[in-house]
Amino acid sequence: MQRTPEPELMLDPAQARAYAAADFDAPNAAFVEALLGRFPELDGHLDVIDLGCGPGEILIRLARLRPNWQLLGVDGSAAMLDAGMDAIAESGRESQITLLQALLGDETLPEASAGLVISNSLLHHLRDPAALWRELRRLGAPGAAVFVQDLRRPTDAAQARALVETYAATEPEVLQQDFFASLLAAYTVEEVRAQLADAGLDLAVAETSDRHLQAWGRLP
Ligand SMILES: C[S@@+](CC[C@H](N)C(=O)[O-])C[C@H]1O[C@@H](n2cnc3c(N)ncnc32)[C@H](O)[C@@H]1O
């Protein structure tokens, strides 16, 4: 099935609220478990950047598990960051997590600063996927760890509909539509491998669930 792009930023407050309230427990837990499992050495002080952080649920999970980490979440959508600010205040982790409204490529973001750069579910939003891989290289310090998770594109629309039915049947309609559009906009493992080769990044890529892929490794 050919890729169908979706809008990059999630600017609509209703869409952002529905996303923030949705149950992403399983994929977010899988993200954190795989990240910490693949980089067990990252247990001391660390500056971390999360690109396309949305409402910040992964940042909060990481802050709880790694109290020595300082986390910066970056997103272009004020509506998403509003939801994130509330969640972070509720978590009591304000001293560990900072949120910044910025687009990928924003010159005010701290270059070569992070020991770990992460991203969950941003890649499929991007018309130019190279923008994510460029940004990981620009913001990560030399040798920094990199961990990315995203949806992967099903073989056809029927398979995408079945995934929506399996994982989002009880979510609001706006979220079901969002999930369907995201699956159609997602990249395949083969496409991600080609993107990484173009970007000169030597990262591992694997299918990690019926709807996810992960890419991880170290920057040059
Ligand atoms: C599907 S959400 C994922 C949010 C979060 N990472 C999570 O796992 O819940 C994708 C986020 O990326 C943001 N985004 C999309 N394109 C962006 C860009 N070019 N620069 C910054 N943020 C972007 C959207 O606004 C949205 O909040």
PDB file of C-alpha atoms in Angstrom, residues 54-194:
ATOM      1  CA  GLY A  54       3.244  15.561  22.587  1.00  0.00           C
ATOM      2  CA  PRO A  55       1.618  15.426  26.031  1.00  0.00           C
ATOM      3  CA  GLY A  56       4.840  14.120  27.583  1.00  0.00           C
ATOM      4  CA  GLU A  57       3.771  10.767  28.961  1.00  0.00           C
ATOM      5  CA  ILE A  58       7.059   9.091  28.039  1.00  0.00           C
ATOM      6  CA  LEU A  59       9.035  11.952  29.601  1.00  0.00           C
ATOM      7  CA  ILE A  60       7.182  11.447  32.884  1.00  0.00           C
ATOM      8  CA  ARG A  61       7.759   7.684  32.852  1.00  0.00           C
ATOM      9  CA  LEU A  62      11.477   8.213  32.238  1.00  0.00           C
ATOM     10  CA  ALA A  63      11.760  10.906  34.907  1.00  0.00           C
ATOM     11  CA  ARG A  64      10.333   8.515  37.495  1.00  0.00           C
ATOM     12  CA  LEU A  65      12.648   5.660  36.513  1.00  0.00           C
ATOM     13  CA  ARG A  66      15.785   7.772  36.017  1.00  0.00           C
ATOM     14  CA  PRO A  67      15.835  10.594  38.610  1.00  0.00           C
ATOM     15  CA  ASN A  68      19.336  11.615  37.377  1.00  0.00           C
ATOM     16  CA  TRP A  69      18.101  12.465  33.891  1.00  0.00           C
ATOM     17  CA  GLN A  70      17.247  16.001  32.771  1.00  0.00           C
ATOM     18  CA  LEU A  71      14.630  15.828  30.058  1.00  0.00           C
ATOM     19  CA  LEU A  72      13.722  18.354  27.363  1.00  0.00           C
ATOM     20  CA  GLY A  73      10.520  17.742  25.389  1.00  0.00           C
ATOM     21  CA  VAL A  74      10.139  19.522  22.048  1.00  0.00           C
ATOM     22  CA  ASP A  75       6.902  19.845  20.076  1.00  0.00           C
ATOM     23  CA  GLY A  76       5.540  22.314  17.536  1.00  0.00           C
ATOM     24  CA  SER A  77       1.987  22.172  18.898  1.00  0.00           C
ATOM     25  CA  ALA A  78       0.975  24.483  21.742  1.00  0.00           C
ATOM     26  CA  ALA A  79      -2.181  22.416  22.316  1.00  0.00           C
ATOM     27  CA  MET A  80      -0.117  19.282  22.901  1.00  0.00           C
ATOM     28  CA  LEU A  81       2.327  21.074  25.178  1.00  0.00           C
ATOM     29  CA  ASP A  82      -0.546  22.544  27.239  1.00  0.00           C
ATOM     30  CA  ALA A  83      -1.696  19.001  27.967  1.00  0.00           C
ATOM     31  CA  GLY A  84       1.917  18.063  28.734  1.00  0.00           C
ATOM     32  CA  MET A  85       2.374  20.948  31.159  1.00  0.00           C
ATOM     33  CA  ASP A  86      -0.684  19.835  33.156  1.00  0.00           C
ATOM     34  CA  ALA A  87       0.489  16.211  33.258  1.00  0.00           C
ATOM     35  CA  ILE A  88       4.014  17.169  34.328  1.00  0.00           C
ATOM     36  CA  ALA A  89       2.708  19.442  37.092  1.00  0.00           C
ATOM     37  CA  GLU A  90       0.509  16.587  38.302  1.00  0.00           C
ATOM     38  CA  SER A  91       3.490  14.210  38.279  1.00  0.00           C
ATOM     39  CA  GLY A  92       5.569  16.536  40.472  1.00  0.00           C
ATOM     40  CA  ARG A  93       8.513  16.225  38.046  1.00  0.00           C
ATOM     41  CA  GLU A  94       8.712  19.898  36.937  1.00  0.00           C
ATOM     42  CA  SER A  95      12.326  20.203  38.088  1.00  0.00           C
ATOM     43  CA  GLN A  96      13.377  17.348  35.801  1.00  0.00           C
ATOM     44  CA  ILE A  97      11.310  18.035  32.667  1.00  0.00           C
ATOM     45  CA  THR A  98      11.248  21.149  30.459  1.00  0.00           C
ATOM     46  CA  LEU A  99       8.910  21.565  27.497  1.00  0.00           C
ATOM     47  CA  LEU A 100       9.718  23.771  24.525  1.00  0.00           C
ATOM     48  CA  GLN A 101       7.489  24.771  21.618  1.00  0.00           C
ATOM     49  CA  ALA A 102       9.655  24.422  18.521  1.00  0.00           C
ATOM     50  CA  LEU A 103       9.742  22.741  15.147  1.00  0.00           C
ATOM     51  CA  LEU A 104      12.428  20.301  14.073  1.00  0.00           C
ATOM     52  CA  GLY A 105      15.354  22.361  12.824  1.00  0.00           C
ATOM     53  CA  ASP A 106      14.650  25.301  15.164  1.00  0.00           C
ATOM     54  CA  GLU A 107      17.947  27.104  15.672  1.00  0.00           C
ATOM     55  CA  THR A 108      17.303  27.793  19.347  1.00  0.00           C
ATOM     56  CA  LEU A 109      17.422  24.062  20.187  1.00  0.00           C
ATOM     57  CA  PRO A 110      20.684  23.094  21.928  1.00  0.00           C
ATOM     58  CA  GLU A 111      23.030  21.555  19.351  1.00  0.00           C
ATOM     59  CA  ALA A 112      25.275  18.574  20.204  1.00  0.00           C
ATOM     60  CA  SER A 113      23.992  18.701  23.761  1.00  0.00           C
ATOM     61  CA  ALA A 114      22.096  15.495  24.494  1.00  0.00           C
ATOM     62  CA  GLY A 115      23.517  12.134  25.536  1.00  0.00           C
ATOM     63  CA  LEU A 116      20.248  10.529  24.442  1.00  0.00           C
ATOM     64  CA  VAL A 117      17.770  11.660  21.784  1.00  0.00           C
ATOM     65  CA  ILE A 118      14.417   9.886  21.598  1.00  0.00           C
ATOM     66  CA  SER A 119      11.237  10.140  19.594  1.00  0.00           C
ATOM     67  CA  ASN A 120       7.945   8.246  19.678  1.00  0.00           C
ATOM     68  CA  SER A 121       5.345   8.451  16.913  1.00  0.00           C
ATOM     69  CA  LEU A 122       6.766  11.532  15.209  1.00  0.00           C
ATOM     70  CA  LEU A 123       8.341  10.023  12.091  1.00  0.00           C
ATOM     71  CA  HIS A 124       5.040   9.120  10.389  1.00  0.00           C
ATOM     72  CA  HIS A 125       3.930  12.773  10.612  1.00  0.00           C
ATOM     73  CA  LEU A 126       6.860  13.971   8.549  1.00  0.00           C
ATOM     74  CA  ARG A 127       6.639  14.563   4.807  1.00  0.00           C
ATOM     75  CA  ASP A 128      10.410  14.755   4.813  1.00  0.00           C
ATOM     76  CA  PRO A 129      11.529  11.937   7.141  1.00  0.00           C
ATOM     77  CA  ALA A 130      15.154  13.048   6.732  1.00  0.00           C
ATOM     78  CA  ALA A 131      14.245  15.996   8.990  1.00  0.00           C
ATOM     79  CA  LEU A 132      14.053  13.659  12.012  1.00  0.00           C
ATOM     80  CA  TRP A 133      17.337  11.864  11.321  1.00  0.00           C
ATOM     81  CA  ARG A 134      19.086  15.213  10.677  1.00  0.00           C
ATOM     82  CA  GLU A 135      17.754  16.580  13.934  1.00  0.00           C
ATOM     83  CA  LEU A 136      18.890  13.564  15.961  1.00  0.00           C
ATOM     84  CA  ARG A 137      22.404  14.110  14.603  1.00  0.00           C
ATOM     85  CA  ARG A 138      22.304  17.863  15.197  1.00  0.00           C
ATOM     86  CA  LEU A 139      21.061  17.748  18.807  1.00  0.00           C
ATOM     87  CA  GLY A 140      22.836  14.618  19.993  1.00  0.00           C
ATOM     88  CA  ALA A 141      26.396  14.866  21.302  1.00  0.00           C
ATOM     89  CA  PRO A 142      28.978  12.777  19.391  1.00  0.00           C
ATOM     90  CA  GLY A 143      28.350   9.110  20.248  1.00  0.00           C
ATOM     91  CA  ALA A 144      24.958   9.907  21.814  1.00  0.00           C
ATOM     92  CA  ALA A 145      22.395   7.152  22.146  1.00  0.00           C
ATOM     93  CA  VAL A 146      19.383   7.349  19.837  1.00  0.00           C
ATOM     94  CA  PHE A 147      16.067   5.550  20.228  1.00  0.00           C
ATOM     95  CA  VAL A 148      13.049   5.971  17.938  1.00  0.00           C
ATOM     96  CA  GLN A 149       9.734   4.138  17.913  1.00  0.00           C
ATOM     97  CA  ASP A 150       6.969   4.621  15.390  1.00  0.00           C
ATOM     98  CA  LEU A 151       4.053   2.941  13.727  1.00  0.00           C
ATOM     99  CA  ARG A 152       4.776   0.879  10.632  1.00  0.00           C
ATOM    100  CA  ARG A 153       2.531   0.850   7.586  1.00  0.00           C
ATOM    101  CA  PRO A 154       0.233  -2.174   7.220  1.00  0.00           C
ATOM    102  CA  THR A 155       0.048  -3.976   3.891  1.00  0.00           C
ATOM    103  CA  ASP A 156      -3.414  -2.597   3.036  1.00  0.00           C
ATOM    104  CA  ALA A 157      -6.308  -0.487   4.342  1.00  0.00           C
ATOM    105  CA  ALA A 158      -8.188  -3.573   5.580  1.00  0.00           C
ATOM    106  CA  GLN A 159      -5.256  -4.470   7.845  1.00  0.00           C
ATOM    107  CA  ALA A 160      -5.142  -0.863   9.091  1.00  0.00           C
ATOM    108  CA  ARG A 161      -8.884  -1.010   9.879  1.00  0.00           C
ATOM    109  CA  ALA A 162      -8.390  -4.290  11.762  1.00  0.00           C
ATOM    110  CA  LEU A 163      -5.631  -2.697  13.881  1.00  0.00           C
ATOM    111  CA  VAL A 164      -7.917   0.243  14.719  1.00  0.00           C
ATOM    112  CA  GLU A 165     -10.618  -2.247  15.719  1.00  0.00           C
ATOM    113  CA  THR A 166      -8.188  -4.241  17.902  1.00  0.00           C
ATOM    114  CA  TYR A 167      -6.481  -1.347  19.670  1.00  0.00           C
ATOM    115  CA  ALA A 168      -8.793   1.676  19.545  1.00  0.00           C
ATOM    116  CA  ALA A 169     -12.402   0.418  19.354  1.00  0.00           C
ATOM    117  CA  THR A 170     -13.260   1.985  22.714  1.00  0.00           C
ATOM    118  CA  GLU A 171     -11.479   5.312  22.022  1.00  0.00           C
ATOM    119  CA  PRO A 172     -13.366   8.426  20.780  1.00  0.00           C
ATOM    120  CA  GLU A 173     -14.073   8.640  17.027  1.00  0.00           C
ATOM    121  CA  VAL A 174     -11.510  11.439  16.525  1.00  0.00           C
ATOM    122  CA  LEU A 175      -8.801   9.187  17.906  1.00  0.00           C
ATOM    123  CA  GLN A 176      -9.847   6.193  15.816  1.00  0.00           C
ATOM    124  CA  GLN A 177      -9.668   8.338  12.666  1.00  0.00           C
ATOM    125  CA  ASP A 178      -6.305   9.659  13.794  1.00  0.00           C
ATOM    126  CA  PHE A 179      -4.921   6.161  14.348  1.00  0.00           C
ATOM    127  CA  PHE A 180      -6.168   4.981  10.932  1.00  0.00           C
ATOM    128  CA  ALA A 181      -4.611   8.018   9.205  1.00  0.00           C
ATOM    129  CA  SER A 182      -1.364   7.496  11.130  1.00  0.00           C
ATOM    130  CA  LEU A 183      -1.118   3.847  10.050  1.00  0.00           C
ATOM    131  CA  LEU A 184      -1.557   4.896   6.409  1.00  0.00           C
ATOM    132  CA  ALA A 185       1.097   7.602   6.856  1.00  0.00           C
ATOM    133  CA  ALA A 186       3.622   5.341   8.592  1.00  0.00           C
ATOM    134  CA  TYR A 187       6.882   4.204   6.987  1.00  0.00           C
ATOM    135  CA  THR A 188       7.895   0.582   6.553  1.00  0.00           C
ATOM    136  CA  VAL A 189      11.043  -0.963   8.013  1.00  0.00           C
ATOM    137  CA  GLU A 190      12.579  -1.040   4.521  1.00  0.00           C
ATOM    138  CA  GLU A 191      11.841   2.667   4.020  1.00  0.00           C
ATOM    139  CA  VAL A 192      13.358   3.521   7.410  1.00  0.00           C
ATOM    140  CA  ARG A 193      16.496   1.514   6.554  1.00  0.00           C
ATOM    141  CA  ALA A 194      16.830   3.513   3.323  1.00  0.00           C
TER     142      ALA A 194
END
